Short mmCIF file of C-alpha atoms and ligand atoms in Angstrom, two decimals:
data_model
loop_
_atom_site.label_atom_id
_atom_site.label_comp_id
_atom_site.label_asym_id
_atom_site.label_seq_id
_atom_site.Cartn_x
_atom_site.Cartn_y
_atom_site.Cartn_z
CA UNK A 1 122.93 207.84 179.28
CA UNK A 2 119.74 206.57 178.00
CA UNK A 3 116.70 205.75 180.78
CA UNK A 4 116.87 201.97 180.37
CA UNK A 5 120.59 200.96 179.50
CA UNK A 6 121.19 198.75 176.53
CA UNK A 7 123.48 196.23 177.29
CA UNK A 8 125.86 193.81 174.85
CA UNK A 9 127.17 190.57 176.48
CA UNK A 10 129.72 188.82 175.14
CA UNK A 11 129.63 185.24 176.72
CA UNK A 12 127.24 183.61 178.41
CA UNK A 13 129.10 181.06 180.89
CA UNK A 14 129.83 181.08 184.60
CA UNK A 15 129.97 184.46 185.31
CA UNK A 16 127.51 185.50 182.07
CA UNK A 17 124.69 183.09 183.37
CA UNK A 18 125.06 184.60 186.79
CA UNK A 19 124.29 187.90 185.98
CA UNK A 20 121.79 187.00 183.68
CA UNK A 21 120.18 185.47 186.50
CA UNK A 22 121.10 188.27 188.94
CA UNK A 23 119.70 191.05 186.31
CA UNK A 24 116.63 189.08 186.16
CA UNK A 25 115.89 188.47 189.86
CA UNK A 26 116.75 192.54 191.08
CA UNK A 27 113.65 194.27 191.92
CA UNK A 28 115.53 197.79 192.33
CA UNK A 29 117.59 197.94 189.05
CA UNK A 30 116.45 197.47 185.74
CA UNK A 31 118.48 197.07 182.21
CA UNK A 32 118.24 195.46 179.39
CA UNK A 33 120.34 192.39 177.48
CA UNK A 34 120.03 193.28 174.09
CA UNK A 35 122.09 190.99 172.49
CA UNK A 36 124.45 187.67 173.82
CA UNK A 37 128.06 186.63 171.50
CA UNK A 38 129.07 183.52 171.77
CA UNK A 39 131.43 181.11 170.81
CA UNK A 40 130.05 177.86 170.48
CA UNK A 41 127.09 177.43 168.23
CA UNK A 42 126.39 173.60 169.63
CA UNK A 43 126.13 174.57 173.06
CA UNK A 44 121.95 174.64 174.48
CA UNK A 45 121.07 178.27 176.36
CA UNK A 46 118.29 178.83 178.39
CA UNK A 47 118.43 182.17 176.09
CA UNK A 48 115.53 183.29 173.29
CA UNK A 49 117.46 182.89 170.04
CA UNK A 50 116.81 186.29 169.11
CA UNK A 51 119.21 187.61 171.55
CA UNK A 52 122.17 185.33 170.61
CA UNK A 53 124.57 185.47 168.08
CA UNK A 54 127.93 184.82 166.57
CA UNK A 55 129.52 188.00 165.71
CA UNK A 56 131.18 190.78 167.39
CA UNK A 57 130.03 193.35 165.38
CA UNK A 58 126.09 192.87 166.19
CA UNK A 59 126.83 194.40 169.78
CA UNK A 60 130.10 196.64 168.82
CA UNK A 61 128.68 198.44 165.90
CA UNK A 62 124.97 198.29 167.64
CA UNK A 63 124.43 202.34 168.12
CA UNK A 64 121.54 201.29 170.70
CA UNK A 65 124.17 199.26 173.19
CA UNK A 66 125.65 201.91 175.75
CA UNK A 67 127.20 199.18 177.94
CA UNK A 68 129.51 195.94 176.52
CA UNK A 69 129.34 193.73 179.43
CA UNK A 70 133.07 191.83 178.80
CA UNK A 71 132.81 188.03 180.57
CA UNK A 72 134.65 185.82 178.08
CA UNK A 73 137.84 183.22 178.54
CA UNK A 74 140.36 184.52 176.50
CA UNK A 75 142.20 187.53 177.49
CA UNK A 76 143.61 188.73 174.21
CA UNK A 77 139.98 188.39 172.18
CA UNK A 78 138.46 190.25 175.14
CA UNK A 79 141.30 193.31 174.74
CA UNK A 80 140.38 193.09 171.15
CA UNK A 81 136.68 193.67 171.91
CA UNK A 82 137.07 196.19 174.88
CA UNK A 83 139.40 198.24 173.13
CA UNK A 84 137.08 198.36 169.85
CA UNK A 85 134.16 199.08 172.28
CA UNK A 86 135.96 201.95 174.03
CA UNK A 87 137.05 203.48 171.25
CA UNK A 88 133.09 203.30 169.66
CA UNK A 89 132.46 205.25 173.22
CA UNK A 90 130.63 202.54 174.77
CA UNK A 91 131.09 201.94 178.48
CA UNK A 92 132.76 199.03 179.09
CA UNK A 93 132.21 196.24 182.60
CA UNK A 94 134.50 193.30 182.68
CA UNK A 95 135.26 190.87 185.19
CA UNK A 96 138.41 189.53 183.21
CA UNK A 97 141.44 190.05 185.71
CA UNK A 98 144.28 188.30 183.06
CA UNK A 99 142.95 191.25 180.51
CA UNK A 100 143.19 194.11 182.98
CA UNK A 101 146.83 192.85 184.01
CA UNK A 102 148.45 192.55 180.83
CA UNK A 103 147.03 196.06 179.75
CA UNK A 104 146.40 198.08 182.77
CA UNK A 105 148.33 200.82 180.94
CA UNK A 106 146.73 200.64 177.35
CA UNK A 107 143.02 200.39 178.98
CA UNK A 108 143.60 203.25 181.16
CA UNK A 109 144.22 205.60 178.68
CA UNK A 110 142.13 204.12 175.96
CA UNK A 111 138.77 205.02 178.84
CA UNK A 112 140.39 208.31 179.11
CA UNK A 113 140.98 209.35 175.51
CA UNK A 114 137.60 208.35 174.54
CA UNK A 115 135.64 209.94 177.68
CA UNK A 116 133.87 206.37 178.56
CA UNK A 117 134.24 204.14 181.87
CA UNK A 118 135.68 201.19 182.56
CA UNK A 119 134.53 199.32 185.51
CA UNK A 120 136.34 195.73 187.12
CA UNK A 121 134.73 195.44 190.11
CA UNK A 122 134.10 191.49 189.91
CA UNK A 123 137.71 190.92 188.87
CA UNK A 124 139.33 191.14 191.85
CA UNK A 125 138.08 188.33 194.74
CA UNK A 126 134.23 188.69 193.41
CA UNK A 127 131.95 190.17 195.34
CA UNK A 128 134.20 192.00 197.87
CA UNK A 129 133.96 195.62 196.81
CA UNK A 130 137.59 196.15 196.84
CA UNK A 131 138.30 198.30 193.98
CA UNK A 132 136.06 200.94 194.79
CA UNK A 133 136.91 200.62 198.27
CA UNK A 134 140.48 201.85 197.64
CA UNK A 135 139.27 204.42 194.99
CA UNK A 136 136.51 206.03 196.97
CA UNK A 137 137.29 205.29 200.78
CA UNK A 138 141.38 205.17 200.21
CA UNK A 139 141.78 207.41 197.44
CA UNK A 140 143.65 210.51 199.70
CA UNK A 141 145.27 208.30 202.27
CA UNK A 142 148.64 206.48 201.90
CA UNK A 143 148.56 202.63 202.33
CA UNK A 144 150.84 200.21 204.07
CA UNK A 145 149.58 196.97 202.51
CA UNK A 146 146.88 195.23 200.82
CA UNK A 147 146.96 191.32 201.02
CA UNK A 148 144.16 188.37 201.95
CA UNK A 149 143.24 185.80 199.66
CA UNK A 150 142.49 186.10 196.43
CA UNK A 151 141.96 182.89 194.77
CA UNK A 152 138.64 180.77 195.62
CA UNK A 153 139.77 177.93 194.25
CA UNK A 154 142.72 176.94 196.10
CA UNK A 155 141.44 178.59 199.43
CA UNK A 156 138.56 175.66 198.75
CA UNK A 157 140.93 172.96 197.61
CA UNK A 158 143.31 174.08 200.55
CA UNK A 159 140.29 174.02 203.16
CA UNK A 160 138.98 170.77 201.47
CA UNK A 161 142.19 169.04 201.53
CA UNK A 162 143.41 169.48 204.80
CA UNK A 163 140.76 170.28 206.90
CA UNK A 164 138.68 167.69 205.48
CA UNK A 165 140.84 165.42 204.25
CA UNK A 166 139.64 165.08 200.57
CA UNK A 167 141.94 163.81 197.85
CA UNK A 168 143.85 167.11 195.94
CA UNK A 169 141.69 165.69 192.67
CA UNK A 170 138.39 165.37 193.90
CA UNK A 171 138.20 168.89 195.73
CA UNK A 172 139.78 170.43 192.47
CA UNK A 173 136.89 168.72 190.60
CA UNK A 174 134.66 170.06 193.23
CA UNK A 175 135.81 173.66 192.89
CA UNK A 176 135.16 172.99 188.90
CA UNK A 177 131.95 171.40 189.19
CA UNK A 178 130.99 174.64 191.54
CA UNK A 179 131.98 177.09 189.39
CA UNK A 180 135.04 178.50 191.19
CA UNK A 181 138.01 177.70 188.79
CA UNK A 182 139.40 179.00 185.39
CA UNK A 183 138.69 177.45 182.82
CA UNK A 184 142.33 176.11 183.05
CA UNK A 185 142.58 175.58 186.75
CA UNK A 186 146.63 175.95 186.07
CA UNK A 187 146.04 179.50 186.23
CA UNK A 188 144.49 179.13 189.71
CA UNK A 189 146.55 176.48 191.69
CA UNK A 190 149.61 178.13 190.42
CA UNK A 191 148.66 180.90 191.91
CA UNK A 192 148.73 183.65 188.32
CA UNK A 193 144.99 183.94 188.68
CA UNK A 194 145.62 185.72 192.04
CA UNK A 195 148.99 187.71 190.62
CA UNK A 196 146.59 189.41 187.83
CA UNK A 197 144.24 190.60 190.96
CA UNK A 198 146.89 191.68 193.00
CA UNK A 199 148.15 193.69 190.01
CA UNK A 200 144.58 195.17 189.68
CA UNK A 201 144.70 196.03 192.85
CA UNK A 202 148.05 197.03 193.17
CA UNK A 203 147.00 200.19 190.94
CA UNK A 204 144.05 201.74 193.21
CA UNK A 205 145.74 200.97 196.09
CA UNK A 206 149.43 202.60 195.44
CA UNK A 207 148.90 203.98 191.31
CA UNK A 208 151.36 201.30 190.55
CA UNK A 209 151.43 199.84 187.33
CA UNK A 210 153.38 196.42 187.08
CA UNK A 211 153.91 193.70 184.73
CA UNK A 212 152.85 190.38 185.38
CA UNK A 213 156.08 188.78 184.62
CA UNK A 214 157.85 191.27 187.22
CA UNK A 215 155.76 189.69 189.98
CA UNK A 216 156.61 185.98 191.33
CA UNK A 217 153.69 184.01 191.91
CA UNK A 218 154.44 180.73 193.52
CA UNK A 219 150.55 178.61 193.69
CA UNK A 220 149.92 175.56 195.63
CA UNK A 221 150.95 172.50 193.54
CA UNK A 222 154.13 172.60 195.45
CA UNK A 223 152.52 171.59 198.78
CA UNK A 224 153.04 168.26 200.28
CA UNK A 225 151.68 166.00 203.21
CA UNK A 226 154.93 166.97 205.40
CA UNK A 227 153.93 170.86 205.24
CA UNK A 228 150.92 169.86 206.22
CA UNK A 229 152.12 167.92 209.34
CA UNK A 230 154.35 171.24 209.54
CA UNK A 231 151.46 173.28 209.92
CA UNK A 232 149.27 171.25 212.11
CA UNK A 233 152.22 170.66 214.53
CA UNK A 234 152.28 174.52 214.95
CA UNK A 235 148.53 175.33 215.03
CA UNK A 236 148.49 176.91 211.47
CA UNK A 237 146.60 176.80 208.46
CA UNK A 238 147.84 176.83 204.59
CA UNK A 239 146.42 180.01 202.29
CA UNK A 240 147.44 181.24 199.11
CA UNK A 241 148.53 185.48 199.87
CA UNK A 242 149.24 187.53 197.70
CA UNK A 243 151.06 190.89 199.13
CA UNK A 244 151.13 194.11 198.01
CA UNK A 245 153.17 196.34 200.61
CA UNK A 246 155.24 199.78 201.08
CA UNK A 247 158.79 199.00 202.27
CA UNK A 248 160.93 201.84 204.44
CA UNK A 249 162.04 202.60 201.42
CA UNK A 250 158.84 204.00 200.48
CA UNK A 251 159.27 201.21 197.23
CA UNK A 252 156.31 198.50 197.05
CA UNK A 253 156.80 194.68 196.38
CA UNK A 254 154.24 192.64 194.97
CA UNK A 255 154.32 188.59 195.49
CA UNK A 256 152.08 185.46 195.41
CA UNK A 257 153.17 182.59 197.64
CA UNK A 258 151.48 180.39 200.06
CA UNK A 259 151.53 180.95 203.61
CA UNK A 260 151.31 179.83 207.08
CA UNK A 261 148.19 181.58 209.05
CA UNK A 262 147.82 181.89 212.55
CA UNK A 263 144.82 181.46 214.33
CA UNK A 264 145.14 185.49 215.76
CA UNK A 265 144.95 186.32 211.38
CA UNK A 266 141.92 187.31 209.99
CA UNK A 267 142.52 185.27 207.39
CA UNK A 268 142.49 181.97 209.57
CA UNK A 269 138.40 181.29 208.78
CA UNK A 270 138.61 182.42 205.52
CA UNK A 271 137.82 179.07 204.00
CA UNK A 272 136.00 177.63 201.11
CA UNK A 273 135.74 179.66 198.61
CA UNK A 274 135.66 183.04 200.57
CA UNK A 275 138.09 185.84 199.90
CA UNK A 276 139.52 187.74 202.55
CA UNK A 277 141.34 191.54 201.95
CA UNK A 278 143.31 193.51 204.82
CA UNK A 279 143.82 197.00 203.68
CA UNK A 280 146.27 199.10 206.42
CA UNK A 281 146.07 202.26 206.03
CA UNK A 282 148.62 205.16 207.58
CA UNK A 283 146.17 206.72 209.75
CA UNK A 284 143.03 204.04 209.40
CA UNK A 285 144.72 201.46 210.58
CA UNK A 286 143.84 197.63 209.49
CA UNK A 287 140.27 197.09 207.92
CA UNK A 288 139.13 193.35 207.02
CA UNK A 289 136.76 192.58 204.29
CA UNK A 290 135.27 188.94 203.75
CA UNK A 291 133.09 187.80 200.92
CA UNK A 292 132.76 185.25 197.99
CA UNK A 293 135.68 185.60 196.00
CA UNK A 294 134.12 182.85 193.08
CA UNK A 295 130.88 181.72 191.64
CA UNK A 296 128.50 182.80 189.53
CA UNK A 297 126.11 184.53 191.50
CA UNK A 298 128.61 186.57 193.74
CA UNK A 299 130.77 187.62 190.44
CA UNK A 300 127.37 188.17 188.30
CA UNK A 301 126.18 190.23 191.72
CA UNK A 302 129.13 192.46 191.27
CA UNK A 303 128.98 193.17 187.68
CA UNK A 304 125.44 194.18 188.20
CA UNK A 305 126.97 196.74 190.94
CA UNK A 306 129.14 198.12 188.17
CA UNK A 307 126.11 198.37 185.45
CA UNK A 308 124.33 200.18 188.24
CA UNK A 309 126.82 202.34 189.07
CA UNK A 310 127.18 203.31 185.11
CA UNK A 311 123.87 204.00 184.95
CA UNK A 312 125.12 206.64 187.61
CA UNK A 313 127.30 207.98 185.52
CA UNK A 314 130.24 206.02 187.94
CA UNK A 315 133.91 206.41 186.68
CA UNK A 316 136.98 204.99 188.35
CA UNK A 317 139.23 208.68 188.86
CA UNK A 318 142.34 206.61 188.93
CA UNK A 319 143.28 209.01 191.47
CA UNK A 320 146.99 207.82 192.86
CA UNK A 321 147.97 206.98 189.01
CA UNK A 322 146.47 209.68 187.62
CA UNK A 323 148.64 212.22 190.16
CA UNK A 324 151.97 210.39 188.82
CA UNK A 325 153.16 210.43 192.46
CA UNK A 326 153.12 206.57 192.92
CA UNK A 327 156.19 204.57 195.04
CA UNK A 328 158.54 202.87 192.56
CA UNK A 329 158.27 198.97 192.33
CA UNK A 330 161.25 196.64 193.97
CA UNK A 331 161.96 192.80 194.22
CA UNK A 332 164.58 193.48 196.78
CA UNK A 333 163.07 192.85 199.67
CA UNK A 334 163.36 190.18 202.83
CA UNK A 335 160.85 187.37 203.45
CA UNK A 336 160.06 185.60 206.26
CA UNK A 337 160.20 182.39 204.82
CA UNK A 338 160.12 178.43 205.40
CA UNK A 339 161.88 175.99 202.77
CA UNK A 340 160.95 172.74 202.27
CA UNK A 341 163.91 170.65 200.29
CA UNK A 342 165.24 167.29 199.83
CA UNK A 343 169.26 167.44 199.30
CA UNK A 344 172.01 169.40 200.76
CA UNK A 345 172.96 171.22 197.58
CA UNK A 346 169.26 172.79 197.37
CA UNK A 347 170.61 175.20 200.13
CA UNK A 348 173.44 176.05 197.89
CA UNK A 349 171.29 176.96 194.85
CA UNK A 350 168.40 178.85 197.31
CA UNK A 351 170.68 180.85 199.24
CA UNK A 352 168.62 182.05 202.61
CA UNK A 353 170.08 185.09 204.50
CA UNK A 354 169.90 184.42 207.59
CA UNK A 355 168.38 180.76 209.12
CA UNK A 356 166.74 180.78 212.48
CA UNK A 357 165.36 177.17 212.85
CA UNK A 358 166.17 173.95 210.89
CA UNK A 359 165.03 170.25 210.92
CA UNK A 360 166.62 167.21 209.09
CA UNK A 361 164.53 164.36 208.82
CA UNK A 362 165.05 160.89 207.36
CA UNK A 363 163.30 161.62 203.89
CA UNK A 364 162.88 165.53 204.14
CA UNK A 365 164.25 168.81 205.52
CA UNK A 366 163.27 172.44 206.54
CA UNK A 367 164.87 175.47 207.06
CA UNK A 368 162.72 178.53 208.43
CA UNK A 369 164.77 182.05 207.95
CA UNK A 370 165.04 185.18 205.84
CA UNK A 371 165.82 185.15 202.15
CA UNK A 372 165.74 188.03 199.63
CA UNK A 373 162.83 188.14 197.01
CA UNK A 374 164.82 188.84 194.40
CA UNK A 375 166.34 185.30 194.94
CA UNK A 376 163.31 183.36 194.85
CA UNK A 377 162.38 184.65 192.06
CA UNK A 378 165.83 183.76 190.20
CA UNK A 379 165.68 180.44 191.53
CA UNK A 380 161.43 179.75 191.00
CA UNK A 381 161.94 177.35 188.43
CA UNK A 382 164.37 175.37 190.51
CA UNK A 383 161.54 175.47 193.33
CA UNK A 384 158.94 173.91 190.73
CA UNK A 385 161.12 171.61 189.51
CA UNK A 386 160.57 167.96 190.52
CA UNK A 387 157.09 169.15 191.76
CA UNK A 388 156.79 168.06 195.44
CA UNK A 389 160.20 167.74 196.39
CA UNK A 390 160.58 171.54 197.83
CA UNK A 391 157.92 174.06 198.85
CA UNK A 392 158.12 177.74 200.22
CA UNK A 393 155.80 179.34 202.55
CA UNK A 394 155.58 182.05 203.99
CA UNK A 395 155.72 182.63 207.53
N1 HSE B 401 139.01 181.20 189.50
C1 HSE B 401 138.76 182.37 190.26
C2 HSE B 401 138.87 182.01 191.74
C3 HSE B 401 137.41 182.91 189.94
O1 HSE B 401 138.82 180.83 192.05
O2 HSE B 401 138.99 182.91 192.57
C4 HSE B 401 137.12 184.26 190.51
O3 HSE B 401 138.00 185.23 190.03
#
């Protein structure tokens, strides 16, 4: 690669203006921006014109570029522009986790036909280095489970609401206003914003690949005041957890749902906008990493890590995929579970195995048991229905 690397960004928001600003402000690391695409052509940039532009093709078929740095909205324009990039042998860095988990599979071997690297380290819960955590640290040992929080968004609306009492509206407008959510926060309350990262990670940490739609993802829009009482009565908080764990079986399940922390999980003063991972390991044991998981410094901080490490000549091995000895992937699996519901015949329709604690009140009730995942999933739409009148945590 050439001395001073040549870099194409295509769009200049959150994330984009972050590492602009990041790229700028490193004394150690030095690269160039030689040309910005975007979008909108009424929108003001603190940018020179000479660097911005309109079409795809001034950065794709740019010889000079050696790096397309990938931080745009739409997932199925960015494939479109990674893929061309790849296959032009440029070295691609995206933080765009609803790209990587619709086409884990076609990206991987597009990098590996066409001898270039593909690096996603600010895609997954932003400036934790998780990926290459699991593909340089874990990349021999077997893991147990990966799960934390994901999602800064709702871990800030969560902590905002009920720790601080703001309305649900005016902490999601401050997570906007901040920088933390989508650009349609659906994808973030609902919790598919942390299903895409759990997918990501989901691949370095067992060599699984899954498909979205495989994987429920149940957000926090279900959540109500008497889950809150719920928790506070028990000394808990309310997080968003995503779960990615090895059964007896040896199989791994996958699921988003909210949960129930206690104050002895490391996850308990994760708040704000922070990200939390727990990696267990066979032999290691249980590490904990913390960071910020959203924002525009954080993320642009860690796809400056991945330019740098390009400029090394850094490619993810893909190790536990690439050996074709990952676990198979299974829904049927038990949950520890709480259900919030209003009527009698929503215990019909959510069938739990096995019910340990139960409480009928005058306008709500909860059970607190075991129920199979393969169930919730059948019956998600049922849960979302009538939004507020049941909720499921985990427990
Ligand atoms: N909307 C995402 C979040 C941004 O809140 O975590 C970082 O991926």
């Amino acid at each position: 690669m050439s001395n001073k690397l040549k870099i194409g960004l295509f769009g200049f928001g959150c994330v984009g203006q972050g590492l602009y600003h990041v790229l700028n402000n490193s004394t150690g690391f030095k690269a160039d921006i030689k040309k910005v695409v975007v979008k909108n052509k009424f929108k003001d940039r603190a940018l020179g014109p000479e660097l911005i532009s309109y079409d795809k093709w001034d950065i794709l078929n740019d010889p000079e570029i050696d790096i397309v740095v990938e931080l745009i909205d739409n997932a199925e324009d960015a494939f479109y522009i990674v893929s061309e990039a790849l296959k032009r042998g440029k070295h691609v860095v995206t933080a765009n986790k609803k790209l990587l988990a619709l086409h884990l599979e076609e990206l991987y071997l597009l990098q590996k036909e066409n001898n270039v690297s593909l690096l996603y380290e600010a895609a997954a819960c932003g400036s934790i280095p998780i990926i290459r955590t699991l593909e340089e640290y874990f990349d021999n040992e077997e893991l147990e489970k990966v799960s934390g929080i994901f999602n800064g968004t709702t871990n800030y609306i969560l902590t905002k609401t009920i720790n601080e009492k703001l309305s649900y509206a005016d902490a999601l407008k401050q997570a906007q206003d901040k920088g933390f959510a989508e650009t349609d926060p659906t994808n973030d309350v609902e919790g598919f914003d942390p299903k895409f990262k759990a997918i990501i990670l989901a691949l370095h940490a067992f060599g699984l690949i899954i498909k979205p739609d495989d994987v429920l993802n149940i957000g926090i829009n279900t959540l109500h005041d008497n889950d809150i009482k719920y928790a506070s009565e028990k000394g808990y908080k309310i997080k968003l957890t995503p779960v990615i764990q090895r059964l007896e079986n040896d199989k791994v399940s996958v699921f988003v749902l909210p949960r129930f922390i206690k104050e002895s999980n490391h996850l308990y003063n994760v708040d704000n906008e922070f990200n939390g991972v727990i990696v267990e390991g066979k032999f290691s044991g249980e590490q904990f990493l913390q960071g910020r998981g959203a924002g525009s410094l954080p993320t642009g901080a860690a796809v400056l890590s991945d330019i740098s490490a390009l400029s090394h000549g850094y490619k993810y091995e893909f190790k536990k995929y690439a050996q074709k000895k990952a676990p198979g992937f299974t829904n049927d699996v038990l949950v520890q579970a709480y259900l919030r519901f209003n009527a009698q015949k929503d215990l019909e329709q959510i069938k739990f195995d096995e019910i340990t604690e139960r409480y009928t009140g005058s306008g709500y009730h909860y059970i607190v048991g075991k129920i199979n995942l393969k169930r919730l999933i059948e019956n998600r739409e049922y849960i979302l229905k009538n939004k507020c009148k049941r909720s499921i945590l985990l427990l």
